[in-house]
PDB file of C-alpha atoms in Angstrom:
ATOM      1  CA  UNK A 208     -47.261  45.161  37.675  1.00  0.00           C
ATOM      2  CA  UNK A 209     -49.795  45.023  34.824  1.00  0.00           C
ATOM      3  CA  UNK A 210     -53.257  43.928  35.872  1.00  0.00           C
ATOM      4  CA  UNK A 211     -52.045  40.456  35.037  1.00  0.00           C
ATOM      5  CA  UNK A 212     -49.585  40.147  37.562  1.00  0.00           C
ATOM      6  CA  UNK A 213     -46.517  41.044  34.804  1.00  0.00           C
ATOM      7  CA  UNK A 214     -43.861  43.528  35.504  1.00  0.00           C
ATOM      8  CA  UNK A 215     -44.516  46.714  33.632  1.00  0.00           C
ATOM      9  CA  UNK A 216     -41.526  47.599  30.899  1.00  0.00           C
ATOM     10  CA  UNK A 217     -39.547  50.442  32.812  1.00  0.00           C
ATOM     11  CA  UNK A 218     -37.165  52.842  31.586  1.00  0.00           C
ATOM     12  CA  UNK A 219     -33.409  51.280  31.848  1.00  0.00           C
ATOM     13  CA  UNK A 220     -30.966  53.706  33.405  1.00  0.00           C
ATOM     14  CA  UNK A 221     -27.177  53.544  32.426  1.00  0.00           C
ATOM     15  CA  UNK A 222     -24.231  54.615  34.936  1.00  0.00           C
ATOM     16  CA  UNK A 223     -21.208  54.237  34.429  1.00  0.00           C
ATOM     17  CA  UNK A 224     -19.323  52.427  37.540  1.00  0.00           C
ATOM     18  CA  UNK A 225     -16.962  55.600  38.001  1.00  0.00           C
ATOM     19  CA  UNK A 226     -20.263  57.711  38.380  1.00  0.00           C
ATOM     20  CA  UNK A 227     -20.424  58.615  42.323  1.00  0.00           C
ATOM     21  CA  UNK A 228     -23.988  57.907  41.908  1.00  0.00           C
ATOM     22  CA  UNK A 229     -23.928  54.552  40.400  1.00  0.00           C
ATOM     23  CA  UNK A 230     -23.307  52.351  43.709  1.00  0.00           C
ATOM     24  CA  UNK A 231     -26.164  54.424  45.617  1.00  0.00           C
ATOM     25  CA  UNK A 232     -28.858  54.850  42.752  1.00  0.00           C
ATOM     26  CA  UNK A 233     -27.806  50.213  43.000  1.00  0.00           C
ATOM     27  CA  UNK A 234     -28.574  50.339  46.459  1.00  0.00           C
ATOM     28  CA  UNK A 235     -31.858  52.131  46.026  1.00  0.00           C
ATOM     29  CA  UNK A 236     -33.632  49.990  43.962  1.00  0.00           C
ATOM     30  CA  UNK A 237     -32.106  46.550  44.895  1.00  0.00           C
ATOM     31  CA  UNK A 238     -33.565  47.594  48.113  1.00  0.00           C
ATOM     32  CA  UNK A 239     -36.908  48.581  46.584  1.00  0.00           C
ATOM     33  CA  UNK A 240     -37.301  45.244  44.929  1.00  0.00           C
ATOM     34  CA  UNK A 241     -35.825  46.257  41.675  1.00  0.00           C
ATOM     35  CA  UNK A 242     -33.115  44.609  39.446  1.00  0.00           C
ATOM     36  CA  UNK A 243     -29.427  45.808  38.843  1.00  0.00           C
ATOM     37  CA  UNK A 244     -26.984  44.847  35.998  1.00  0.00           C
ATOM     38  CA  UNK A 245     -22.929  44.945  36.907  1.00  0.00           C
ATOM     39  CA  UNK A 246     -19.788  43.461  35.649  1.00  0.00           C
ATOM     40  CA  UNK A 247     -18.175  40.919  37.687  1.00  0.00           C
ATOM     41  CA  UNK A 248     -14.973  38.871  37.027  1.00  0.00           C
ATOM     42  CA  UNK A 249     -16.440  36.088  34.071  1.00  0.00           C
ATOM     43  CA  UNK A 250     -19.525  37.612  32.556  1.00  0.00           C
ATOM     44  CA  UNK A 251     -22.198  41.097  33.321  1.00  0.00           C
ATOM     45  CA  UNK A 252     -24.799  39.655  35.657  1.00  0.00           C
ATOM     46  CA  UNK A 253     -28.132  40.794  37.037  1.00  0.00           C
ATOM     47  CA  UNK A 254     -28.989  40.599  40.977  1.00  0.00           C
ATOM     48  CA  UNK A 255     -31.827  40.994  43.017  1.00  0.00           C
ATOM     49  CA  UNK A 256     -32.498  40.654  46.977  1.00  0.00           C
ATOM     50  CA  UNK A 257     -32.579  37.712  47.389  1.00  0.00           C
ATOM     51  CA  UNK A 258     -34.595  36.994  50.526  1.00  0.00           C
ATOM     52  CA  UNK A 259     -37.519  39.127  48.972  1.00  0.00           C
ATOM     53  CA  UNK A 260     -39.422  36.096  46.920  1.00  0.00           C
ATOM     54  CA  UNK A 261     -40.871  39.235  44.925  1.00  0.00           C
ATOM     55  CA  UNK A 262     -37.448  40.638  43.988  1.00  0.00           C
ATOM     56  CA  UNK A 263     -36.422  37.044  43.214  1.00  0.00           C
ATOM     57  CA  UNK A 264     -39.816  36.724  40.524  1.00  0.00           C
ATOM     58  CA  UNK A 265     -39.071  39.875  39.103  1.00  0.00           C
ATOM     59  CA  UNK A 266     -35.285  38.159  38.562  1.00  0.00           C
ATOM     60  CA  UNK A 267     -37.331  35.583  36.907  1.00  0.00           C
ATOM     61  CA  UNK A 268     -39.099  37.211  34.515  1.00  0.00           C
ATOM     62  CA  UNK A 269     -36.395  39.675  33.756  1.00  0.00           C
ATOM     63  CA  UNK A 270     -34.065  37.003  32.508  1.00  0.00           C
ATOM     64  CA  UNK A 271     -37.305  34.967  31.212  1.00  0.00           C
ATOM     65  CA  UNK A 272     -36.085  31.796  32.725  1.00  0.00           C
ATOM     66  CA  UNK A 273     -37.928  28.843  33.884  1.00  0.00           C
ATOM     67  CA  UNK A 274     -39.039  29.015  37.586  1.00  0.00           C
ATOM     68  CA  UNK A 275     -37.780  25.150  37.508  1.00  0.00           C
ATOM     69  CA  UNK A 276     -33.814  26.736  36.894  1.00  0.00           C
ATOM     70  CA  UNK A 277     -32.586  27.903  40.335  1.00  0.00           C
ATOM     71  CA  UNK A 278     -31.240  31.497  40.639  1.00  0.00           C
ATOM     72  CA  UNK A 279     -27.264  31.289  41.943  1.00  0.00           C
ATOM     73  CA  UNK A 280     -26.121  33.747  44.816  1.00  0.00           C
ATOM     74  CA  UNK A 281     -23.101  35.383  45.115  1.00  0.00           C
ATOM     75  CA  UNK A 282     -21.334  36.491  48.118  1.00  0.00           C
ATOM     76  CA  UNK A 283     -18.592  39.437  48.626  1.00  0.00           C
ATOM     77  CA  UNK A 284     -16.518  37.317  51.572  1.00  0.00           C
ATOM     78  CA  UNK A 285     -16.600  33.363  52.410  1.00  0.00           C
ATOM     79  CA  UNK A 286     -18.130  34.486  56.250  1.00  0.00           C
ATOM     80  CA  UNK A 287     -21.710  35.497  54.227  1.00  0.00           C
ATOM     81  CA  UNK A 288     -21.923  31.596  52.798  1.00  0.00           C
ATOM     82  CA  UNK A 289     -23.021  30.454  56.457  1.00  0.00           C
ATOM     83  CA  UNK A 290     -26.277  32.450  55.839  1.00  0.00           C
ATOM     84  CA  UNK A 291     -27.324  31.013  53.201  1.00  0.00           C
ATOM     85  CA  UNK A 292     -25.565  27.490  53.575  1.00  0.00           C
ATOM     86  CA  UNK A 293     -26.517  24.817  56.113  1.00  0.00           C
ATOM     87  CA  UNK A 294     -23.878  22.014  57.006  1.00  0.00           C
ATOM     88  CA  UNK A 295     -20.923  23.077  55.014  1.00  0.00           C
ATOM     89  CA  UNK A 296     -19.131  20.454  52.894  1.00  0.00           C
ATOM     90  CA  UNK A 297     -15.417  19.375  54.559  1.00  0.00           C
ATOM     91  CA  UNK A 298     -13.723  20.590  51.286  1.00  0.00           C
ATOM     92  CA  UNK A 299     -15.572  23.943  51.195  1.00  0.00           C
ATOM     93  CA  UNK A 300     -12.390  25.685  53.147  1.00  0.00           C
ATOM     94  CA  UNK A 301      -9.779  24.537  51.191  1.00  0.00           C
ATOM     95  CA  UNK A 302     -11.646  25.041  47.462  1.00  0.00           C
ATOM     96  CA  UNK A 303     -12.725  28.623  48.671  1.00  0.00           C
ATOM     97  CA  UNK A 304      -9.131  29.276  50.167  1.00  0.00           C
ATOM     98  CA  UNK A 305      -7.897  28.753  46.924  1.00  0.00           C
ATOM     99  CA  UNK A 306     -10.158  29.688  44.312  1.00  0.00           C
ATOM    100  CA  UNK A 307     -11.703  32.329  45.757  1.00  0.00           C
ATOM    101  CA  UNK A 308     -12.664  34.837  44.907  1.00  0.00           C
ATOM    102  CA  UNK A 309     -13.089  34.019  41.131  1.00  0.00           C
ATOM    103  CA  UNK A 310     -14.227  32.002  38.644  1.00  0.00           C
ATOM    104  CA  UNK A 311     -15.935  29.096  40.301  1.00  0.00           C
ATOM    105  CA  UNK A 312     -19.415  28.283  41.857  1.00  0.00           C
ATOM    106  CA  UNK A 313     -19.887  25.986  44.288  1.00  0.00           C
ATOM    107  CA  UNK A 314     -23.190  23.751  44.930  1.00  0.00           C
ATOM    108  CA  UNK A 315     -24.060  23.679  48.497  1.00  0.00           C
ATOM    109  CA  UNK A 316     -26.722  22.100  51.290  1.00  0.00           C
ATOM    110  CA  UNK A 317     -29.424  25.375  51.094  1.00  0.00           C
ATOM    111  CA  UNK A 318     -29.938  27.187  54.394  1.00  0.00           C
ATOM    112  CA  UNK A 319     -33.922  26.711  55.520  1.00  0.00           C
ATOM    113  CA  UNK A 320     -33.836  30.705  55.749  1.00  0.00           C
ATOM    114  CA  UNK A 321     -33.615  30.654  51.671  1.00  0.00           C
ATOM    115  CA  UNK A 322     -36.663  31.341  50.132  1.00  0.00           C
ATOM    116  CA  UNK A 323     -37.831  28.585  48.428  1.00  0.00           C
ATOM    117  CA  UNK A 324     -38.093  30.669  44.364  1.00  0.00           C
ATOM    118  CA  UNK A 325     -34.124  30.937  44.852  1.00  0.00           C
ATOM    119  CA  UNK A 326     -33.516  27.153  44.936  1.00  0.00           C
ATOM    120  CA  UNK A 327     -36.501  26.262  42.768  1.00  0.00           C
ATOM    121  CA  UNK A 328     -37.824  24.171  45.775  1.00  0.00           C
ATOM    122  CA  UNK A 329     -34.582  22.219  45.581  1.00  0.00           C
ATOM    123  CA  UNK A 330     -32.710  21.213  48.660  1.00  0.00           C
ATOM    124  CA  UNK A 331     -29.188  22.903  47.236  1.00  0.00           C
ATOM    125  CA  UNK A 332     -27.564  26.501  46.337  1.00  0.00           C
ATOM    126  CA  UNK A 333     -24.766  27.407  43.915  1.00  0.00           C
ATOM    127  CA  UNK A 334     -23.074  29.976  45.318  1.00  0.00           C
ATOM    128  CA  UNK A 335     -19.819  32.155  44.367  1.00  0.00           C
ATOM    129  CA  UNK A 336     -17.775  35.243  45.249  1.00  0.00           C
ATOM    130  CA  UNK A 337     -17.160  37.394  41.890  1.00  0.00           C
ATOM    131  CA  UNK A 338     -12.864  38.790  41.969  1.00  0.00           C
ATOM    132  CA  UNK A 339     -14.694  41.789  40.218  1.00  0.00           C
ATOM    133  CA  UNK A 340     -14.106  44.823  42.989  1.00  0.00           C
ATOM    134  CA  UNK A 341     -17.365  46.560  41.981  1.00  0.00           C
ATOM    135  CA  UNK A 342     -19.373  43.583  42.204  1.00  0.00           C
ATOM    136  CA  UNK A 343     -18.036  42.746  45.739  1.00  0.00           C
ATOM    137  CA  UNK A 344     -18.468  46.429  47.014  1.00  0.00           C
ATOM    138  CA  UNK A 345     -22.574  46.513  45.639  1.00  0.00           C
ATOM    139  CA  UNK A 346     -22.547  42.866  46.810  1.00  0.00           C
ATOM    140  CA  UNK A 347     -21.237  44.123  50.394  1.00  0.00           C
ATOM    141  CA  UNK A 348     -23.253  47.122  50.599  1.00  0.00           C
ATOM    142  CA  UNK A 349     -26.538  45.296  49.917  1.00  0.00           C
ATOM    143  CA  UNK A 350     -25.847  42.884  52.690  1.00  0.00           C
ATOM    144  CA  UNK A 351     -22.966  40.185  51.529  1.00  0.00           C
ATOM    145  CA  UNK A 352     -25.890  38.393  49.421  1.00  0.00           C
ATOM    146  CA  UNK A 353     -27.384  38.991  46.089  1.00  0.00           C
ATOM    147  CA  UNK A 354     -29.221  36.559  43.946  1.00  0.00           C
ATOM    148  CA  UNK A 355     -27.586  36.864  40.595  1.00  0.00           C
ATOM    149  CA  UNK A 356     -27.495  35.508  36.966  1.00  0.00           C
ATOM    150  CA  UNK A 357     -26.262  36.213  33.908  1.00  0.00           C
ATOM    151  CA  UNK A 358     -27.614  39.141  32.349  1.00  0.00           C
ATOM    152  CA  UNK A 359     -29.285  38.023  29.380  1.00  0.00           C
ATOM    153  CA  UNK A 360     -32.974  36.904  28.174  1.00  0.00           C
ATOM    154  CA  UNK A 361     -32.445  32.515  28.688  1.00  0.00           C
ATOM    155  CA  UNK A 362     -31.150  31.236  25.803  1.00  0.00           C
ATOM    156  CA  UNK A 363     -29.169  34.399  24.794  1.00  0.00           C
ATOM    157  CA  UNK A 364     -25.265  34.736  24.736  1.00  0.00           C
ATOM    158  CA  UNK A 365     -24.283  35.738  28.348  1.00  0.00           C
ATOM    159  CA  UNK A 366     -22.637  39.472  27.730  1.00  0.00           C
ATOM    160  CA  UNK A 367     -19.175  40.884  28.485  1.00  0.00           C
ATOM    161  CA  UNK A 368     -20.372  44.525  28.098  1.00  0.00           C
ATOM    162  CA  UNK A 369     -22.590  46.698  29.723  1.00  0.00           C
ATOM    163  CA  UNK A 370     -23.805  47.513  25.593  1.00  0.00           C
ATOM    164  CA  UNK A 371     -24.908  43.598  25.299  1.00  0.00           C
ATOM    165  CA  UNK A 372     -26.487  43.180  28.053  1.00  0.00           C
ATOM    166  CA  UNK A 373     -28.887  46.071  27.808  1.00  0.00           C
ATOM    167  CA  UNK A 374     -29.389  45.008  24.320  1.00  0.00           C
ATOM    168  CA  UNK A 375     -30.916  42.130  25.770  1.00  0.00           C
ATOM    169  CA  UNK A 376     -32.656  43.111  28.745  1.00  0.00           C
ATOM    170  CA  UNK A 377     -33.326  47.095  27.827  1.00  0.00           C
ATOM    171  CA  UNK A 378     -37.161  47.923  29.492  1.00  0.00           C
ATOM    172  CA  UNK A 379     -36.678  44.989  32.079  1.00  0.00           C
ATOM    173  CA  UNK A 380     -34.191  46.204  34.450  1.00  0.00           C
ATOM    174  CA  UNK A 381     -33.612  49.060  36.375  1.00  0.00           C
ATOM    175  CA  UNK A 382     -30.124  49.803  35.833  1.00  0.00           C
ATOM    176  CA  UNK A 383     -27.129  49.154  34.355  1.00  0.00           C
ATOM    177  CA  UNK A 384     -23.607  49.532  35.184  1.00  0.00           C
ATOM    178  CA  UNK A 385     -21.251  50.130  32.955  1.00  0.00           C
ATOM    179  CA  UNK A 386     -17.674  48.585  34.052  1.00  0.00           C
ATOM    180  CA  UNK A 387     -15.735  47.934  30.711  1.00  0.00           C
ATOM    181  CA  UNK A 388     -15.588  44.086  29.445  1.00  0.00           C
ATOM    182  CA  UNK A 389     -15.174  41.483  31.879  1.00  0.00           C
ATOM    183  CA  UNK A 390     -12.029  40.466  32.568  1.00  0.00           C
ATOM    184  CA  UNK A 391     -12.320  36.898  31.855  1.00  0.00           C
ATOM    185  CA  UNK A 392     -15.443  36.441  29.357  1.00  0.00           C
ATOM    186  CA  UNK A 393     -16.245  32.988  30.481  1.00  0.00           C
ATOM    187  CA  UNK A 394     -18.967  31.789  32.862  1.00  0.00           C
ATOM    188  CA  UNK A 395     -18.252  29.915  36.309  1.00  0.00           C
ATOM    189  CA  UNK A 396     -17.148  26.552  36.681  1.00  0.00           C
ATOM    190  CA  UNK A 397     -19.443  24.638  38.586  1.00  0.00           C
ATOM    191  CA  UNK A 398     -18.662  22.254  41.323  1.00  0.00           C
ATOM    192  CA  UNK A 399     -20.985  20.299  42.830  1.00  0.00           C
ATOM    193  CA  UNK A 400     -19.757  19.655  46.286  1.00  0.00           C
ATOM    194  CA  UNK A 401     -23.146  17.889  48.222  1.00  0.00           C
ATOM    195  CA  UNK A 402     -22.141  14.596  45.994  1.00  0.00           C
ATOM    196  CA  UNK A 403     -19.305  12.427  47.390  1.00  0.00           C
ATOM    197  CA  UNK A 404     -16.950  11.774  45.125  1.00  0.00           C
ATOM    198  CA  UNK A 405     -17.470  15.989  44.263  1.00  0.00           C
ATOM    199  CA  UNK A 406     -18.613  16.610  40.372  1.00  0.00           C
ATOM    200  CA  UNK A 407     -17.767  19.214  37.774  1.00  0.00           C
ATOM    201  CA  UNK A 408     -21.564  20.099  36.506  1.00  0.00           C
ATOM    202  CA  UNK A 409     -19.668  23.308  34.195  1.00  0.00           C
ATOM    203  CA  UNK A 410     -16.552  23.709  32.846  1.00  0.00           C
ATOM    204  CA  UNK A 411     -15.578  27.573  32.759  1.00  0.00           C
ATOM    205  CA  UNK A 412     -12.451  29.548  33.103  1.00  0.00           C
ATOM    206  CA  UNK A 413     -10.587  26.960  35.693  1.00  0.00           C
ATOM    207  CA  UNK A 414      -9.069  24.085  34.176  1.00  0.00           C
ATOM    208  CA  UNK A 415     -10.655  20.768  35.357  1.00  0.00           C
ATOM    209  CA  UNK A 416      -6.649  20.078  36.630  1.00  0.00           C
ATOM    210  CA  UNK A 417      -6.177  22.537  38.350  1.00  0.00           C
ATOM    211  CA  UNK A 418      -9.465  22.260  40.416  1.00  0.00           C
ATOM    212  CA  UNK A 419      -8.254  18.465  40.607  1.00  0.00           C
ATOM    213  CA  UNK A 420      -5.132  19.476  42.293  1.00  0.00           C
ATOM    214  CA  UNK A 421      -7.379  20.493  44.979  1.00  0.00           C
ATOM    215  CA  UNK A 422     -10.458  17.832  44.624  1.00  0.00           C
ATOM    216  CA  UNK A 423      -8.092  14.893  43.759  1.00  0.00           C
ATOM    217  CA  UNK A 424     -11.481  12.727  43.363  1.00  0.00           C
ATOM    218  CA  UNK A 425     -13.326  15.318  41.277  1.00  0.00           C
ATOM    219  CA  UNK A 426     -15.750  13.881  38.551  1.00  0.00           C
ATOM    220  CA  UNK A 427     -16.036  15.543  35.207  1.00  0.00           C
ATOM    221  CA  UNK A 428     -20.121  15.396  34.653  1.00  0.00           C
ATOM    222  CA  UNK A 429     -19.786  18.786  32.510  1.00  0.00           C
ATOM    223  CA  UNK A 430     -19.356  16.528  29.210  1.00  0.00           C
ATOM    224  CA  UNK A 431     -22.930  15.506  29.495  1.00  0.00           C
TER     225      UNK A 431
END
């Protein structure tokens, strides 16, 4: 931190995800309140701890979002969403048999154990598991929970390369991992599941009829 309570601009390390070195040097600083960019299944994200409200703010500024836009978590197995989850939704079984893991974030009641800067104060979570093996083996080795967004500065593209993204966020994070494009390219659906009838907030790489199949009384909302 500068004496104004900013993150200093650090030196970005690249590994690529083959490296022996890459998932340990991740574990090292995501446990030292650092910030870690990986490939998952739709787009490169960046993850911090996410019950250190510290880690979390440094998330923040990294990405230079709005502390108002909530910070989603992903999991590496369905059993981890009943840490950070209180009073799981009816359909949450049969939407995570089925689309998990992949492409599709679920809004959820927040667990009181999740610090408040994850939620921004709000009373939900989005949560996901990635398909992406390398994100769900850091994911599992940091605990079964990292907080984790899109690696880019708000506003920008989000990136389907380890290149882009530390175009974007070079100086801000710690490290990046390089795994080769993302497989899919597109961001998350988004699912709102607290709501009765359930309501599409995003499309993304699921087609709204085949998450109907599932959610016969889905709502599209994601057309504004």
């Amino acid at each position: 931190m500068n004496e104004g309570g900013t993150p200093r601009r650090i030196a970005t390390r690249a590994l690529s995800a083959d490296d022996a070195e890459a998932l340990p040097a991740a574990l090292r600083i995501l446990r030292s309140g650092g910030t870690v960019v990986f490939p998952t299944d739709t787009v490169y994200g960046v993850g911090s701890d996410p019950w250190s409200p510290e880690a979390v703010a440094r998330l923040y500024w990294v990405k230079q979002r709005p502390r108002e836009m909530a910070i989603p978590l992903l999991v590496s197995a369905p059993h981890h969403v009943e840490r950070v989850v209180s009073d799981l939704p009816d359909a949450f079984q049969r939407v995570a048999a089925r689309f998990w893991p992949g492409g599709l974030t679920l809004v959820l009641p927040r667990h009181p154990a999740v610090p408040h800067i994850v939620t921004a104060g709000g009373p939900t979570i989005a949560v996901r598991m990635p398909g992406h093996p390398l994100a769900r083996a850091l994911i599992e080795a940091a605990g079964g929970v990292l907080a984790v967004t899109s690696a880019n500065r708000s506003g920008n593209p989000a990136p389907v390369t380890a290149e882009a993204a530390r175009a974007d966020l070079d100086g801000r994070v710690d490290l990046v991992i390089d795994g080769g494009a993302s497989p899919c390219g597109v961001a998350s659906a988004v699912i709102d599941l607290v709501r009765t009838p359930p309501r599409q907030l995003r499309a993304g790489g699921i087609p709204f009829a085949a998450l109907r199949v599932v959610l016969p009384d889905l709502v599209d909302a994601s057309r504004g």
